[in-house]
Amino acid sequence: MASEVGVGAARVARRGGTGTGRTRRTRRSRSTAFSWAMAGPNTAVVALFLLLPLGWAVWLSFRDAGTFGPTRFTGLENYRRMFSDEVFWQAVVNTAVFTLATVPTSILLGLGLAVLLDSALPAQRVWRTVIYLPIVLSGLATALIGSLLFEQSIGIVNKLLAAVGVTGPDWQTDGAWAMASLVLVTVWVRVGFSMVIYLAGLQDVPRDLYEAARLDGAGAWQQFRQVTVPLVRPTTFFLVVLNVIYSFQVFDLVYAMTNGGPGFATTTLPFFAYQYGFEQRQQGYGSAIGLVLFLVVLAFTALQWRGQRGAVQGGA
């Protein structure tokens, strides 16, 4: 009798255990299905608009491909041609100069304006709106404004300089001044974005640190250098990465303001890839240029990320 009771209890426990296992598997399956349902649309968008074009560009970069007609596999010919092309290296130098001129300037100005607007400055909202306004305009609109400002013959800047007896620079026919006009317009556009991001970062800086610094006799510059700059370092890292990526993607300003000229003085890598991929219909060569640009940006971002992680771990 006791053995029959024991066997029955074991069967009930086994049924119960099996039922619990089924319930857990069902819940896990439902959870997995729900997760895929939520992530599915975003995954499809990334695959359709990012991974598929990237894979297509890689495939084209190894082929002699035009807009129409069949393509022909050429191996590394597009890359050999690119690295022996003097205009490509001119575009690399121009992109590097543009990046070095715009990224530090826009970040430093944004930090200065953020500190200024974070203090007791009157009409802060008005100033924030005015400074941030260029970033909400389209790239083509800002480029047209830049053209009106820096046009060599009838531009506003040269008109104002002429009014005070100064001859304006040759913004369109001199390569250095043409690059300078692109840098000035880019800084004007980006400084508002840097300012807003820094304003958000400054809200996380404890105010008692400034009070302690003042009690120790620190002046405004020392508070800025010893308290503000170290504590907004993650924000600075974020802005450096974003601005460098933006600099390697600049196209609309170059297209509308200088068209890459005079000569190739303002031809950047994205504009160089556009010229071959769409104007000259050499999509294989243009894809190779675009792929190199992608790898450069990816490598820079990885190095910056590794450096920032090392700094955080070192600080911890």
Coordinates of C-alpha atoms in Angstrom, one line a residue:
M1 CA 0.0 0.0 0.0
A2 CA 2.8 2.4 1.0
S3 CA 4.6 1.6 -2.2
E4 CA 1.5 2.4 -4.3
V5 CA 1.1 5.7 -2.5
G6 CA 4.7 6.5 -3.2
V7 CA 4.4 5.6 -6.9
G8 CA 1.3 7.8 -7.2
A9 CA 3.0 10.7 -5.5
A10 CA 5.9 10.4 -7.8
R11 CA 3.6 10.4 -10.9
V12 CA 1.9 13.5 -9.6
A13 CA 5.2 15.2 -8.9
R14 CA 6.4 14.2 -12.4
R15 CA 3.3 15.6 -14.0
G16 CA 3.6 18.7 -12.0
G17 CA 7.2 19.1 -12.8
T18 CA 6.5 18.5 -16.5
G19 CA 3.7 21.1 -16.4
T20 CA 6.0 23.7 -14.7
G21 CA 8.6 23.0 -17.4
R22 CA 6.1 23.5 -20.2
T23 CA 4.9 26.7 -18.6
R24 CA 8.4 28.0 -18.4
R25 CA 9.2 27.1 -22.0
T26 CA 6.0 28.7 -23.1
R27 CA 6.7 31.9 -21.2
R28 CA 10.3 31.9 -22.6
S29 CA 9.0 31.4 -26.1
R30 CA 6.4 34.2 -25.7
S31 CA 9.1 36.5 -24.3
T32 CA 11.4 35.7 -27.2
A33 CA 8.7 36.3 -29.8
F34 CA 7.8 39.6 -28.1
S35 CA 11.4 40.7 -28.2
W36 CA 11.7 39.9 -31.9
A37 CA 8.4 41.7 -32.5
M38 CA 9.7 44.8 -30.8
A39 CA 13.2 44.7 -32.3
G40 CA 12.1 43.3 -35.7
P41 CA 11.1 46.7 -37.4
N42 CA 14.3 48.4 -36.3
T43 CA 16.4 45.4 -37.4
A44 CA 14.7 45.4 -40.7
V45 CA 15.3 49.1 -41.2
V46 CA 19.0 48.8 -40.3
A47 CA 19.4 45.8 -42.6
L48 CA 17.6 47.5 -45.5
F49 CA 19.1 51.0 -45.3
L50 CA 22.5 50.3 -43.7
L51 CA 23.8 46.8 -44.1
L52 CA 22.4 46.1 -47.6
P53 CA 23.8 49.4 -49.1
L54 CA 27.1 48.7 -47.3
G55 CA 27.4 45.2 -48.7
W56 CA 26.4 46.5 -52.1
A57 CA 29.1 49.1 -52.0
V58 CA 31.7 46.5 -51.0
W59 CA 30.6 44.4 -54.0
L60 CA 30.8 47.3 -56.4
S61 CA 34.2 48.4 -55.2
F62 CA 35.7 45.2 -56.7
R63 CA 34.0 45.7 -60.1
D64 CA 34.1 48.0 -63.1
A65 CA 30.5 49.3 -62.7
G66 CA 28.7 52.1 -64.4
T67 CA 25.1 53.3 -64.1
F68 CA 23.8 51.0 -66.8
G69 CA 25.0 47.7 -68.4
P70 CA 26.8 44.7 -67.0
T71 CA 29.6 45.0 -64.4
R72 CA 33.0 43.3 -64.6
F73 CA 35.1 41.9 -61.7
T74 CA 38.4 43.8 -61.6
G75 CA 39.7 42.7 -58.2
L76 CA 41.7 45.5 -56.4
E77 CA 42.1 47.6 -59.5
N78 CA 39.8 50.4 -58.1
Y79 CA 41.9 50.5 -54.9
R80 CA 45.2 50.6 -56.8
R81 CA 43.9 53.4 -59.0
M82 CA 42.6 55.3 -55.9
F83 CA 45.9 55.2 -54.0
S84 CA 47.8 56.3 -57.0
D85 CA 45.4 59.2 -57.7
E86 CA 46.8 62.6 -56.7
V87 CA 43.4 64.1 -56.4
F88 CA 42.4 61.4 -53.8
W89 CA 45.3 62.4 -51.6
Q90 CA 44.5 66.1 -52.1
A91 CA 40.9 65.2 -50.9
V92 CA 42.4 63.3 -47.9
V93 CA 44.5 66.4 -46.9
N94 CA 41.5 68.7 -47.4
T95 CA 39.3 66.5 -45.2
A96 CA 42.0 66.4 -42.5
V97 CA 42.5 70.2 -42.6
F98 CA 38.7 70.8 -42.5
T99 CA 38.4 68.4 -39.5
L100 CA 41.2 69.8 -37.6
A101 CA 39.9 73.4 -38.1
T102 CA 36.3 72.8 -37.3
V103 CA 36.1 70.2 -34.6
P104 CA 38.3 71.9 -31.8
T105 CA 36.9 75.3 -32.7
S106 CA 33.2 74.4 -32.5
I107 CA 33.7 72.4 -29.3
L108 CA 35.7 75.1 -27.5
L109 CA 33.2 77.8 -28.6
G110 CA 30.3 75.6 -27.6
L111 CA 31.8 74.9 -24.1
G112 CA 32.5 78.6 -23.6
L113 CA 29.0 79.6 -24.6
A114 CA 27.5 76.9 -22.4
V115 CA 29.4 78.1 -19.3
L116 CA 28.3 81.6 -20.1
L117 CA 24.7 80.7 -20.5
D118 CA 24.8 78.4 -17.5
S119 CA 25.6 81.5 -15.3
A120 CA 23.3 84.3 -14.5
L121 CA 23.1 85.8 -18.0
P122 CA 19.9 87.7 -18.8
A123 CA 17.6 86.4 -21.6
Q124 CA 19.2 83.0 -21.6
R125 CA 16.4 81.3 -23.6
V126 CA 16.6 83.9 -26.3
W127 CA 20.4 83.5 -26.6
R128 CA 20.1 79.7 -26.7
T129 CA 17.5 79.9 -29.5
V130 CA 19.5 82.3 -31.6
I131 CA 22.7 80.2 -31.2
Y132 CA 21.0 76.9 -31.8
L133 CA 18.9 78.0 -34.7
P134 CA 21.5 77.2 -37.5
I135 CA 21.6 73.5 -36.6
V136 CA 17.8 73.1 -37.3
L137 CA 18.2 74.5 -40.8
S138 CA 18.8 72.2 -43.7
G139 CA 22.4 71.9 -44.9
L140 CA 21.5 73.4 -48.3
A141 CA 19.9 76.4 -46.6
T142 CA 22.9 77.1 -44.5
A143 CA 25.1 76.6 -47.5
L144 CA 23.1 79.2 -49.4
I145 CA 23.4 81.6 -46.5
G146 CA 27.1 81.0 -46.5
S147 CA 27.3 81.7 -50.3
L148 CA 25.5 85.0 -49.7
L149 CA 27.9 85.9 -46.9
F150 CA 31.2 84.9 -48.6
E151 CA 30.4 85.5 -52.3
Q152 CA 33.5 87.2 -53.7
S153 CA 31.9 90.1 -55.6
I154 CA 28.6 90.8 -53.9
G155 CA 28.9 88.9 -50.6
I156 CA 27.9 90.6 -47.4
V157 CA 31.3 90.1 -45.7
N158 CA 33.2 91.8 -48.5
K159 CA 30.7 94.6 -48.7
L160 CA 31.1 95.3 -45.0
L161 CA 34.9 95.2 -45.3
A162 CA 34.7 97.5 -48.3
A163 CA 32.6 99.9 -46.2
V164 CA 35.5 100.3 -43.8
G165 CA 38.1 100.6 -46.5
V166 CA 39.4 97.0 -46.4
T167 CA 39.7 94.8 -49.5
G168 CA 37.9 91.5 -49.0
P169 CA 39.5 88.1 -49.6
D170 CA 39.1 86.2 -52.8
W171 CA 36.7 83.7 -51.3
Q172 CA 36.1 81.8 -54.5
T173 CA 39.4 82.0 -56.4
D174 CA 41.8 81.5 -53.6
G175 CA 42.0 77.9 -52.3
A176 CA 42.9 78.8 -48.7
W177 CA 40.2 81.5 -48.4
A178 CA 37.6 79.1 -50.0
M179 CA 38.5 76.5 -47.3
A180 CA 38.3 79.2 -44.7
S181 CA 34.7 80.1 -45.8
L182 CA 33.7 76.5 -45.4
V183 CA 35.2 76.3 -41.9
L184 CA 33.5 79.5 -40.8
V185 CA 30.1 78.4 -41.9
T186 CA 30.5 74.9 -40.4
V187 CA 31.6 76.4 -37.0
W188 CA 28.6 78.7 -37.1
V189 CA 26.3 75.8 -37.7
R190 CA 27.8 73.4 -35.2
V191 CA 28.6 75.6 -32.2
G192 CA 24.9 75.7 -31.2
F193 CA 24.8 71.9 -31.1
S194 CA 27.9 71.7 -28.9
M195 CA 26.5 74.4 -26.6
V196 CA 23.3 72.5 -26.0
I197 CA 25.0 69.3 -25.3
Y198 CA 27.4 71.0 -22.9
L199 CA 24.5 72.7 -21.2
A200 CA 23.0 69.3 -20.5
G201 CA 26.4 68.0 -19.2
L202 CA 26.8 71.0 -16.9
Q203 CA 23.6 70.1 -15.1
D204 CA 25.3 67.0 -13.8
V205 CA 28.2 69.0 -12.2
P206 CA 27.6 69.2 -8.5
R207 CA 27.4 72.9 -7.4
D208 CA 29.0 72.2 -4.1
L209 CA 32.3 71.5 -5.9
Y210 CA 32.3 75.1 -7.1
E211 CA 31.5 76.3 -3.6
A212 CA 34.4 74.3 -2.2
A213 CA 36.7 75.6 -4.9
R214 CA 35.7 79.2 -4.1
L215 CA 36.3 78.5 -0.4
D216 CA 39.8 77.3 -1.3
G217 CA 40.4 80.6 -3.1
A218 CA 40.0 79.4 -6.7
G219 CA 39.1 82.0 -9.2
A220 CA 36.7 81.7 -12.1
W221 CA 39.4 80.4 -14.5
Q222 CA 40.7 77.8 -12.0
Q223 CA 37.2 76.6 -11.3
F224 CA 36.7 76.2 -15.0
R225 CA 40.0 74.4 -15.5
Q226 CA 39.9 72.2 -12.4
V227 CA 36.2 71.5 -12.0
T228 CA 34.3 72.1 -15.2
V229 CA 36.6 70.7 -17.8
P230 CA 37.4 67.3 -16.0
L231 CA 33.7 66.7 -15.2
V232 CA 32.4 67.3 -18.7
R233 CA 35.0 65.0 -20.3
P234 CA 32.5 62.4 -21.3
T235 CA 30.4 65.1 -23.0
T236 CA 33.6 66.3 -24.8
F237 CA 34.3 62.7 -25.9
F238 CA 30.8 62.4 -27.3
L239 CA 31.1 65.7 -29.2
V240 CA 34.5 64.9 -30.6
V241 CA 33.2 61.6 -32.1
L242 CA 30.1 63.2 -33.5
N243 CA 31.9 66.2 -35.0
V244 CA 34.7 64.1 -36.6
I245 CA 32.1 61.8 -38.2
Y246 CA 30.2 64.9 -39.4
S247 CA 33.4 66.4 -40.8
F248 CA 34.1 63.2 -42.8
Q249 CA 30.6 63.4 -44.1
V250 CA 30.5 67.1 -45.2
F251 CA 29.1 67.4 -48.7
D252 CA 26.2 69.8 -48.9
L253 CA 28.3 72.9 -47.9
V254 CA 31.1 72.0 -50.4
Y255 CA 28.6 71.3 -53.2
A256 CA 26.7 74.6 -52.7
M257 CA 29.5 77.0 -51.7
T258 CA 32.6 76.0 -53.6
N259 CA 31.8 72.9 -55.7
G260 CA 35.2 71.5 -54.6
G261 CA 37.1 74.4 -56.1
P262 CA 39.0 76.4 -57.0
G263 CA 40.7 73.4 -58.7
F264 CA 40.5 70.7 -56.0
A265 CA 41.3 73.1 -53.1
T266 CA 38.1 72.2 -51.2
T267 CA 37.4 68.8 -52.6
T268 CA 36.7 66.5 -49.6
L269 CA 36.4 62.7 -49.6
P270 CA 32.6 62.6 -49.7
F271 CA 32.5 65.1 -52.5
F272 CA 35.3 63.2 -54.4
A273 CA 33.3 60.0 -54.1
Y274 CA 30.1 61.8 -55.3
Q275 CA 31.9 63.2 -58.3
Y276 CA 33.0 59.7 -59.5
G277 CA 30.0 57.8 -58.4
F278 CA 27.3 60.1 -59.8
E279 CA 28.7 62.7 -62.0
Q280 CA 31.2 60.5 -63.9
R281 CA 29.1 57.4 -63.5
Q282 CA 32.1 55.3 -62.2
Q283 CA 30.2 53.6 -59.4
G284 CA 32.8 51.0 -58.8
Y285 CA 35.6 53.6 -58.2
G286 CA 33.2 55.8 -56.2
S287 CA 32.2 52.8 -54.0
A288 CA 35.9 52.1 -53.3
I289 CA 36.4 55.7 -52.2
G290 CA 33.3 55.6 -50.0
L291 CA 34.4 52.3 -48.4
V292 CA 37.8 53.7 -47.5
L293 CA 36.1 56.7 -46.0
F294 CA 33.8 54.4 -44.0
L295 CA 36.8 52.4 -42.7
V296 CA 38.7 55.6 -41.6
V297 CA 35.7 56.9 -39.7
L298 CA 35.2 53.4 -38.1
A299 CA 38.8 53.2 -37.1
F300 CA 38.8 56.7 -35.6
T301 CA 35.7 56.0 -33.6
A302 CA 37.1 52.7 -32.3
L303 CA 40.3 54.4 -31.2
Q304 CA 38.4 57.2 -29.5
W305 CA 36.2 54.7 -27.8
R306 CA 39.1 52.7 -26.6
G307 CA 40.9 55.7 -25.3
Q308 CA 37.9 57.0 -23.5
R309 CA 37.3 53.5 -21.9
G310 CA 40.9 53.4 -20.8
A311 CA 40.6 56.9 -19.3
V312 CA 37.5 55.9 -17.4
Q313 CA 39.1 52.7 -16.1
G314 CA 42.2 54.6 -15.1
G315 CA 40.2 57.2 -13.3
A316 CA 38.2 54.5 -11.5

